[in-house]
Amino acid sequence: MTQPIFMIGARGCGKTTVGRELARALGFQFTDTDLILLQSTGLSVAQIVEQEGWAGFRTRESDILHESANAGGSQVIATGGGIVLSETNRRFMRAVGTVFYLYAPADVLAQRLEAVPEEDQRPSLTGRPIAEEITEILLAREALYQDAAHYVLDASLPPPDVVSAIMQRLCPCAAG
Ligand code: ADP
Ligand code: MG
């Protein structure tokens, strides 16, 4: 069994987009903890947070991370932006798999999220404009992403380039 590959990083960095392409390139199964959360509850993030608070949301998210990884098989697992808030999650991902932090600066993330607001239906964490909020969240979480990651990659590049960079880290010998 191959160890799972985890995608971590802030909302909009491309965990889902790059993770799916990477899984296809490797012939791995693609798992997205955000998607599983929505499918298993039938609720939107906003609805879960409204009913159970952010703590309830985080617990569900962590459970899904562990269940997905423990299910085994060759998988690329895209996570939610806040998965690293839990030290248990950070240690778990590092211990059982290979963790890639997709880094992009706040202005790039804000541009992406503003371009397709309908894809991103999370409630604002602070109620302030998106660029401001992202800057603050990145600042608060940067050390946590770094702590969890085996590799940090430039996620402001186009998705195929990010996929190539990951493949190269996974198996430098096969890089063309
Ligand atoms: P995440 O899962 O990290 O929140 P997504 O994969 O959902 O991020 O991407 C958020 C938005 O940014 C989507 O509209 C996606 O098409 C776009 N996007 C993702 N990665 C890139 C990239 N490397 N370059 C340009 N746009 C991207
Ligand atoms: Mg995603």
mmCIF file of C-alpha atoms and ligand atoms in Angstrom:
data_model
loop_
_atom_site.group_PDB
_atom_site.id
_atom_site.type_symbol
_atom_site.label_atom_id
_atom_site.label_comp_id
_atom_site.label_asym_id
_atom_site.label_seq_id
_atom_site.Cartn_x
_atom_site.Cartn_y
_atom_site.Cartn_z
ATOM 1 C CA MET A 1 0.000 0.000 0.000
ATOM 2 C CA THR A 2 1.267 3.458 -0.891
ATOM 3 C CA GLN A 3 1.139 6.150 1.767
ATOM 4 C CA PRO A 4 -1.508 8.830 1.245
ATOM 5 C CA ILE A 5 -0.501 12.178 -0.185
ATOM 6 C CA PHE A 6 -2.063 15.161 1.602
ATOM 7 C CA MET A 7 -2.737 18.590 0.109
ATOM 8 C CA ILE A 8 -2.816 21.371 2.689
ATOM 9 C CA GLY A 9 -3.040 25.151 2.429
ATOM 10 C CA ALA A 10 -5.420 28.086 2.642
ATOM 11 C CA ARG A 11 -8.805 28.278 0.957
ATOM 12 C CA GLY A 12 -8.270 28.834 -2.779
ATOM 13 C CA CYS A 13 -4.667 27.583 -2.963
ATOM 14 C CA GLY A 14 -5.775 24.706 -5.225
ATOM 15 C CA LYS A 15 -5.923 21.676 -2.918
ATOM 16 C CA THR A 16 -8.976 20.321 -4.732
ATOM 17 C CA THR A 17 -7.938 21.307 -8.255
ATOM 18 C CA VAL A 18 -4.300 20.196 -8.000
ATOM 19 C CA GLY A 19 -5.134 17.171 -5.838
ATOM 20 C CA ARG A 20 -7.580 15.844 -8.415
ATOM 21 C CA GLU A 21 -5.094 16.308 -11.274
ATOM 22 C CA LEU A 22 -2.310 14.728 -9.253
ATOM 23 C CA ALA A 23 -4.470 11.708 -8.432
ATOM 24 C CA ARG A 24 -5.276 11.277 -12.119
ATOM 25 C CA ALA A 25 -1.593 11.544 -13.064
ATOM 26 C CA LEU A 26 -0.567 8.967 -10.448
ATOM 27 C CA GLY A 27 -3.548 6.652 -10.959
ATOM 28 C CA PHE A 28 -4.492 7.198 -7.293
ATOM 29 C CA GLN A 29 -7.932 7.600 -5.799
ATOM 30 C CA PHE A 30 -8.886 11.219 -5.080
ATOM 31 C CA THR A 31 -10.446 12.079 -1.721
ATOM 32 C CA ASP A 32 -11.593 15.546 -0.669
ATOM 33 C CA THR A 33 -12.443 15.920 3.037
ATOM 34 C CA ASP A 34 -14.560 19.022 2.309
ATOM 35 C CA LEU A 35 -16.590 17.153 -0.280
ATOM 36 C CA ILE A 36 -17.088 14.104 1.970
ATOM 37 C CA LEU A 37 -18.253 16.393 4.757
ATOM 38 C CA LEU A 38 -20.860 17.976 2.512
ATOM 39 C CA GLN A 39 -21.980 14.682 0.997
ATOM 40 C CA SER A 40 -22.182 12.799 4.291
ATOM 41 C CA THR A 41 -24.171 15.483 6.090
ATOM 42 C CA GLY A 42 -26.171 16.842 3.146
ATOM 43 C CA LEU A 43 -25.466 20.256 4.629
ATOM 44 C CA SER A 44 -23.428 23.227 3.441
ATOM 45 C CA VAL A 45 -20.491 24.448 5.524
ATOM 46 C CA ALA A 46 -22.586 27.461 6.512
ATOM 47 C CA GLN A 47 -25.392 25.195 7.726
ATOM 48 C CA ILE A 48 -23.044 22.953 9.745
ATOM 49 C CA VAL A 49 -21.436 25.991 11.371
ATOM 50 C CA GLU A 50 -24.848 27.465 12.116
ATOM 51 C CA GLN A 51 -26.060 24.247 13.746
ATOM 52 C CA GLU A 52 -22.897 22.997 15.442
ATOM 53 C CA GLY A 53 -20.523 25.957 15.565
ATOM 54 C CA TRP A 54 -16.977 25.944 14.160
ATOM 55 C CA ALA A 55 -15.945 23.429 16.851
ATOM 56 C CA GLY A 56 -18.522 20.930 15.572
ATOM 57 C CA PHE A 57 -17.372 21.518 12.016
ATOM 58 C CA ARG A 58 -13.710 20.969 12.970
ATOM 59 C CA THR A 59 -14.493 17.733 14.804
ATOM 60 C CA ARG A 60 -16.366 16.332 11.817
ATOM 61 C CA GLU A 61 -13.543 17.422 9.499
ATOM 62 C CA SER A 62 -10.884 15.743 11.674
ATOM 63 C CA ASP A 63 -12.903 12.513 11.877
ATOM 64 C CA ILE A 64 -13.179 12.433 8.083
ATOM 65 C CA LEU A 65 -9.433 13.029 7.689
ATOM 66 C CA HIS A 66 -8.593 10.059 9.909
ATOM 67 C CA GLU A 67 -11.239 7.765 8.418
ATOM 68 C CA SER A 68 -10.161 8.594 4.864
ATOM 69 C CA ALA A 69 -6.472 8.031 5.506
ATOM 70 C CA ASN A 70 -7.104 4.866 7.508
ATOM 71 C CA ALA A 71 -9.225 3.447 4.685
ATOM 72 C CA GLY A 72 -5.934 2.675 2.952
ATOM 73 C CA GLY A 73 -5.273 2.341 -0.764
ATOM 74 C CA SER A 74 -3.327 4.784 -2.882
ATOM 75 C CA GLN A 75 -4.927 8.159 -2.335
ATOM 76 C CA VAL A 76 -4.430 11.848 -2.808
ATOM 77 C CA ILE A 77 -6.333 13.535 0.024
ATOM 78 C CA ALA A 78 -7.291 17.204 -0.352
ATOM 79 C CA THR A 79 -8.072 18.746 3.032
ATOM 80 C CA GLY A 80 -9.902 21.815 4.284
ATOM 81 C CA GLY A 81 -7.925 25.008 4.954
ATOM 82 C CA GLY A 82 -8.374 24.735 8.719
ATOM 83 C CA ILE A 83 -7.359 21.083 9.071
ATOM 84 C CA VAL A 84 -3.932 22.139 10.431
ATOM 85 C CA LEU A 85 -5.444 23.979 13.400
ATOM 86 C CA SER A 86 -5.398 20.659 15.235
ATOM 87 C CA GLU A 87 -1.978 19.462 16.339
ATOM 88 C CA THR A 88 -3.281 15.899 16.218
ATOM 89 C CA ASN A 89 -4.145 16.344 12.542
ATOM 90 C CA ARG A 90 -0.752 17.875 11.743
ATOM 91 C CA ARG A 91 1.114 15.017 13.423
ATOM 92 C CA PHE A 92 -1.159 12.398 11.931
ATOM 93 C CA MET A 93 -0.692 13.590 8.339
ATOM 94 C CA ARG A 94 3.077 13.881 8.713
ATOM 95 C CA ALA A 95 3.323 10.451 10.300
ATOM 96 C CA VAL A 96 1.183 8.455 7.894
ATOM 97 C CA GLY A 97 1.740 10.215 4.592
ATOM 98 C CA THR A 98 3.520 12.819 2.513
ATOM 99 C CA VAL A 99 2.241 16.340 3.069
ATOM 100 C CA PHE A 100 2.383 19.129 0.462
ATOM 101 C CA TYR A 101 1.681 22.718 1.460
ATOM 102 C CA LEU A 102 0.432 24.676 -1.534
ATOM 103 C CA TYR A 103 1.523 28.227 -0.854
ATOM 104 C CA ALA A 104 0.099 31.261 -2.647
ATOM 105 C CA PRO A 105 0.140 34.878 -1.463
ATOM 106 C CA ALA A 106 -3.050 36.453 -0.115
ATOM 107 C CA ASP A 107 -3.722 38.605 -3.201
ATOM 108 C CA VAL A 108 -3.612 35.526 -5.473
ATOM 109 C CA LEU A 109 -5.972 33.619 -3.177
ATOM 110 C CA ALA A 110 -8.372 36.573 -2.963
ATOM 111 C CA GLN A 111 -8.408 36.953 -6.750
ATOM 112 C CA ARG A 112 -9.271 33.282 -7.229
ATOM 113 C CA LEU A 113 -12.026 33.266 -4.642
ATOM 114 C CA GLU A 114 -13.521 36.510 -5.926
ATOM 115 C CA ALA A 115 -13.519 35.145 -9.486
ATOM 116 C CA VAL A 116 -15.856 32.266 -8.532
ATOM 117 C CA PRO A 117 -17.655 33.248 -5.331
ATOM 118 C CA GLU A 118 -20.351 30.617 -5.954
ATOM 119 C CA GLU A 119 -17.747 27.822 -5.548
ATOM 120 C CA ASP A 120 -16.808 29.085 -2.149
ATOM 121 C CA GLN A 121 -19.784 29.081 0.122
ATOM 122 C CA ARG A 122 -18.011 29.219 3.426
ATOM 123 C CA PRO A 123 -19.194 31.734 5.921
ATOM 124 C CA SER A 124 -16.742 34.538 6.502
ATOM 125 C CA LEU A 125 -14.635 33.869 9.577
ATOM 126 C CA THR A 126 -14.475 37.530 10.499
ATOM 127 C CA GLY A 127 -17.164 39.343 8.499
ATOM 128 C CA ARG A 128 -14.530 41.544 6.817
ATOM 129 C CA PRO A 129 -13.542 41.893 3.122
ATOM 130 C CA ILE A 130 -12.080 38.699 1.694
ATOM 131 C CA ALA A 131 -8.533 39.986 0.944
ATOM 132 C CA GLU A 132 -8.183 41.318 4.485
ATOM 133 C CA GLU A 133 -9.492 38.129 5.998
ATOM 134 C CA ILE A 134 -7.174 35.922 3.910
ATOM 135 C CA THR A 135 -4.111 37.991 4.873
ATOM 136 C CA GLU A 136 -4.958 37.571 8.515
ATOM 137 C CA ILE A 137 -5.698 33.845 8.256
ATOM 138 C CA LEU A 138 -2.457 33.194 6.342
ATOM 139 C CA LEU A 139 -0.495 35.039 8.978
ATOM 140 C CA ALA A 140 -2.110 33.047 11.762
ATOM 141 C CA ARG A 141 -1.786 29.671 10.035
ATOM 142 C CA GLU A 142 1.479 29.904 8.097
ATOM 143 C CA ALA A 143 3.504 28.326 10.901
ATOM 144 C CA LEU A 144 0.961 25.514 11.208
ATOM 145 C CA TYR A 145 1.072 24.723 7.481
ATOM 146 C CA GLN A 146 4.883 24.750 7.627
ATOM 147 C CA ASP A 147 4.811 22.529 10.707
ATOM 148 C CA ALA A 148 2.631 19.914 9.024
ATOM 149 C CA ALA A 149 4.303 19.956 5.602
ATOM 150 C CA HIS A 150 7.090 17.814 4.219
ATOM 151 C CA TYR A 151 7.245 20.075 1.150
ATOM 152 C CA VAL A 152 6.186 23.650 0.394
ATOM 153 C CA LEU A 153 5.286 24.416 -3.207
ATOM 154 C CA ASP A 154 4.543 27.585 -5.173
ATOM 155 C CA ALA A 155 0.804 27.257 -5.829
ATOM 156 C CA SER A 156 0.531 30.498 -7.787
ATOM 157 C CA LEU A 157 1.805 28.551 -10.822
ATOM 158 C CA PRO A 158 -0.749 26.932 -13.182
ATOM 159 C CA PRO A 159 -2.134 23.596 -11.892
ATOM 160 C CA PRO A 160 -0.129 21.357 -14.302
ATOM 161 C CA ASP A 161 3.093 23.008 -13.110
ATOM 162 C CA VAL A 162 2.167 22.434 -9.478
ATOM 163 C CA VAL A 163 1.397 18.783 -10.285
ATOM 164 C CA SER A 164 4.807 18.407 -11.990
ATOM 165 C CA ALA A 165 6.552 19.964 -9.003
ATOM 166 C CA ILE A 166 4.848 17.467 -6.689
ATOM 167 C CA MET A 167 5.707 14.506 -8.951
ATOM 168 C CA GLN A 168 9.311 15.617 -8.929
ATOM 169 C CA ARG A 169 9.388 15.669 -5.106
ATOM 170 C CA LEU A 170 7.735 12.230 -4.951
ATOM 171 C CA CYS A 171 10.130 10.627 -7.363
ATOM 172 C CA PRO A 172 13.024 12.833 -8.503
ATOM 173 C CA CYS A 173 14.353 9.928 -10.572
ATOM 174 C CA ALA A 174 11.306 9.954 -12.867
ATOM 175 C CA ALA A 175 11.222 13.705 -13.466
ATOM 176 C CA GLY A 176 11.491 14.593 -17.119
HETATM 177 P P1 ADP B 1 -8.963 24.801 -2.447
HETATM 178 O O1 ADP B 1 -9.485 23.409 -2.608
HETATM 179 O O2 ADP B 1 -7.555 24.860 -1.962
HETATM 180 O O3 ADP B 1 -9.849 25.701 -1.645
HETATM 181 P P2 ADP B 1 -9.638 25.007 -5.252
HETATM 182 O O4 ADP B 1 -8.916 23.889 -5.897
HETATM 183 O O5 ADP B 1 -11.097 24.835 -4.989
HETATM 184 O O6 ADP B 1 -8.900 25.446 -3.914
HETATM 185 O O7 ADP B 1 -9.403 26.294 -6.163
HETATM 186 C C1 ADP B 1 -10.054 27.530 -5.896
HETATM 187 C C2 ADP B 1 -10.231 28.281 -7.208
HETATM 188 O O8 ADP B 1 -8.956 28.639 -7.717
HETATM 189 C C3 ADP B 1 -10.926 27.464 -8.292
HETATM 190 O O9 ADP B 1 -11.742 28.322 -9.055
HETATM 191 C C4 ADP B 1 -9.772 26.933 -9.123
HETATM 192 O O10 ADP B 1 -10.142 26.749 -10.472
HETATM 193 C C5 ADP B 1 -8.739 28.037 -9.000
HETATM 194 N N1 ADP B 1 -7.363 27.504 -8.997
HETATM 195 C C6 ADP B 1 -6.898 26.499 -8.219
HETATM 196 N N2 ADP B 1 -5.588 26.283 -8.431
HETATM 197 C C7 ADP B 1 -5.209 27.188 -9.349
HETATM 198 C C8 ADP B 1 -3.948 27.483 -9.980
HETATM 199 N N3 ADP B 1 -2.823 26.804 -9.679
HETATM 200 N N4 ADP B 1 -3.904 28.499 -10.870
HETATM 201 C C9 ADP B 1 -5.031 29.194 -11.147
HETATM 202 N N5 ADP B 1 -6.242 28.972 -10.600
HETATM 203 C C10 ADP B 1 -6.342 27.980 -9.702
HETATM 204 MG MG MG B 2 -11.020 22.333 -1.742
#
